[in-house]
């Protein structure tokens, strides 16, 4: 049975434009933080895989649909599911809500990347196994 990863973020002043509405580039930065937290939860903290093991997970494709604006101070709940696991990529589905309201969603493809050779690489077996639990 697949698992779901859920975490939350508060929209801070710096995440919003002058009207207090979430600024979409900030959304992407927050989404990246959610991905970093997810990989840490799996047991593969980015600071270790990047600096010690010399591989990373760059975004190679991203789509977003914004349903309703979010405002300074809102608590957003991020739900992440793995929807496809390839040899060197993973497709993540993100659903973002505030209370009972859906705010936005994203589909994102990350690739395992060798940071020395600057090429894609196969997922390490332990990472593949951890990701598969969320498929």
Coordinates of N, CA and C in Angstrom, one line a residue, residues 4-7 9 30-50 53 55-60 80-94 108-113 121-134:
X4 N 1.6 8.5 1.8 CA 1.5 9.9 1.4 C 2.3 10.7 2.4
X5 N 3.0 11.7 1.9 CA 3.8 12.6 2.8 C 3.1 13.9 2.9
X6 N 2.9 14.3 4.1 CA 2.2 15.6 4.4 C 3.0 16.5 5.3
X7 N 3.0 17.8 5.0 CA 3.7 18.7 5.8 C 3.0 20.1 5.6
X9 N 3.3 24.6 5.8 CA 4.1 25.8 5.8 C 3.2 27.0 6.0
X30 N 9.0 27.3 -1.8 CA 8.4 26.5 -0.7 C 8.3 25.1 -1.1
X31 N 7.8 24.9 -2.4 CA 7.7 23.5 -2.9 C 9.1 22.8 -2.9
X32 N 10.1 23.5 -3.2 CA 11.4 22.9 -3.2 C 11.8 22.5 -1.8
X33 N 11.4 23.3 -0.8 CA 11.6 23.0 0.6 C 10.9 21.7 1.1
X34 N 9.7 21.6 0.5 CA 8.8 20.4 0.8 C 9.5 19.2 0.3
X35 N 10.1 19.3 -1.0 CA 10.8 18.1 -1.5 C 12.0 17.8 -0.7
X36 N 12.8 18.8 -0.2 CA 13.9 18.6 0.6 C 13.5 17.9 1.9
X37 N 12.4 18.3 2.5 CA 11.9 17.7 3.7 C 11.5 16.2 3.4
X38 N 10.9 16.0 2.3 CA 10.5 14.6 1.9 C 11.7 13.7 1.8
X39 N 12.7 14.1 1.1 CA 13.9 13.3 1.0 C 14.6 13.1 2.3
X40 N 14.6 14.1 3.2 CA 15.1 13.9 4.5 C 14.3 12.9 5.3
X41 N 13.0 12.9 5.2 CA 12.1 12.0 5.8 C 12.4 10.6 5.3
X42 N 12.7 10.4 4.1 CA 13.1 9.1 3.5 C 14.4 8.6 4.0
X43 N 15.2 9.5 4.6 CA 16.5 9.1 5.1 C 17.7 9.5 4.2
X44 N 17.4 10.4 3.3 CA 18.4 10.9 2.4 C 18.4 12.4 2.4
X45 N 18.9 13.0 3.5 CA 19.0 14.5 3.5 C 19.8 15.1 2.4
X46 N 19.3 16.1 1.8 CA 20.0 16.7 0.7 C 21.4 17.2 1.0
X47 N 21.6 17.7 2.2 CA 23.0 18.1 2.5 C 24.0 17.0 2.5
X48 N 23.5 15.8 2.8 CA 24.4 14.6 2.7 C 24.6 14.1 1.3
X49 N 23.5 13.9 0.6 CA 23.6 13.4 -0.8 C 24.3 14.4 -1.7
X50 N 24.1 15.6 -1.5 CA 24.8 16.6 -2.3 C 26.3 16.8 -2.0
X53 N 27.8 12.4 -1.1 CA 27.6 11.4 -2.1 C 27.7 12.0 -3.5
X55 N 25.4 13.6 -5.5 CA 24.3 13.5 -6.4 C 23.2 14.4 -5.9
X56 N 22.3 14.7 -6.8 CA 21.2 15.6 -6.4 C 19.9 15.2 -7.2
X57 N 18.9 16.0 -7.0 CA 17.5 15.7 -7.6 C 17.0 17.0 -8.3
X58 N 17.6 17.5 -9.3 CA 17.0 18.7 -10.0 C 15.7 18.4 -10.6
X59 N 14.9 19.5 -10.6 CA 13.6 19.5 -11.3 C 13.9 19.5 -12.8
X60 N 13.2 18.6 -13.6 CA 13.4 18.6 -15.0 C 12.1 18.9 -15.7
X80 N 2.1 15.1 -0.7 CA 2.9 14.7 -1.8 C 2.7 13.2 -2.0
X81 N 2.6 12.8 -3.3 CA 2.5 11.4 -3.7 C 3.4 11.2 -4.8
X82 N 4.1 10.0 -4.8 CA 4.9 9.6 -6.0 C 3.9 8.9 -6.9
X83 N 3.8 9.4 -8.2 CA 2.9 8.9 -9.2 C 3.6 8.0 -10.2
X84 N 4.9 8.2 -10.4 CA 5.7 7.4 -11.3 C 7.1 7.3 -10.9
X85 N 7.7 6.2 -10.9 CA 9.1 6.0 -10.6 C 9.8 5.3 -11.7
X86 N 10.7 6.1 -12.3 CA 11.5 5.6 -13.4 C 12.9 5.1 -12.9
X87 N 13.8 4.8 -13.9 CA 15.1 4.3 -13.6 C 15.9 5.5 -13.0
X88 N 15.7 6.7 -13.4 CA 16.5 7.8 -12.9 C 15.6 9.0 -12.7
X89 N 14.3 8.9 -12.7 CA 13.4 10.0 -12.4 C 12.3 9.6 -11.5
X90 N 11.6 10.6 -11.0 CA 10.4 10.3 -10.2 C 9.4 11.5 -10.4
X91 N 8.2 11.1 -10.6 CA 7.1 12.1 -10.8 C 6.4 12.3 -9.5
X92 N 6.3 13.5 -9.0 CA 5.6 13.8 -7.7 C 4.4 14.6 -8.0
X93 N 3.3 14.2 -7.3 CA 2.0 15.0 -7.4 C 1.9 15.7 -6.1
X94 N 1.8 17.0 -6.1 CA 1.6 17.9 -4.9 C 0.2 18.4 -4.9
X108 N 5.5 17.4 -10.7 CA 6.9 17.7 -10.8 C 7.7 16.5 -11.1
X109 N 8.7 16.5 -12.0 CA 9.6 15.4 -12.3 C 11.0 15.8 -11.8
X110 N 11.5 15.0 -10.9 CA 12.9 15.1 -10.5 C 13.7 14.0 -11.1
X111 N 15.0 14.3 -11.4 CA 15.9 13.3 -11.9 C 17.1 13.2 -11.0
X112 N 17.5 11.9 -10.8 CA 18.7 11.6 -10.1 C 19.9 12.1 -11.0
X113 N 20.8 12.9 -10.4 CA 21.8 13.5 -11.2 C 23.2 13.4 -10.5
X121 N 21.6 9.7 -13.6 CA 22.1 8.4 -13.0 C 21.0 7.6 -12.5
X122 N 21.2 6.3 -12.4 CA 20.2 5.5 -11.8 C 20.0 5.8 -10.3
X123 N 18.7 5.7 -9.8 CA 18.5 5.8 -8.4 C 19.3 4.8 -7.6
X124 N 20.0 5.2 -6.6 CA 20.6 4.2 -5.7 C 19.5 3.3 -5.2
X125 N 19.8 2.0 -5.0 CA 18.8 1.0 -4.7 C 18.0 1.4 -3.4
X126 N 18.6 1.9 -2.4 CA 17.9 2.3 -1.2 C 17.0 3.4 -1.4
X127 N 17.3 4.4 -2.3 CA 16.5 5.5 -2.6 C 15.3 5.0 -3.4
X128 N 15.5 4.2 -4.4 CA 14.4 3.6 -5.2 C 13.4 2.9 -4.3
X129 N 13.9 2.1 -3.4 CA 13.0 1.4 -2.5 C 12.2 2.3 -1.6
X130 N 12.8 3.4 -1.1 CA 12.1 4.3 -0.3 C 11.1 5.1 -1.1
X131 N 11.4 5.5 -2.3 CA 10.4 6.2 -3.2 C 9.3 5.2 -3.5
X132 N 9.6 4.0 -3.8 CA 8.5 3.0 -4.2 C 7.5 2.9 -3.1
X133 N 7.8 3.1 -1.9 CA 6.8 2.9 -0.8 C 5.7 4.0 -0.9
X134 N 6.0 5.1 -1.7 CA 5.1 6.2 -1.9 C 4.4 6.2 -3.2

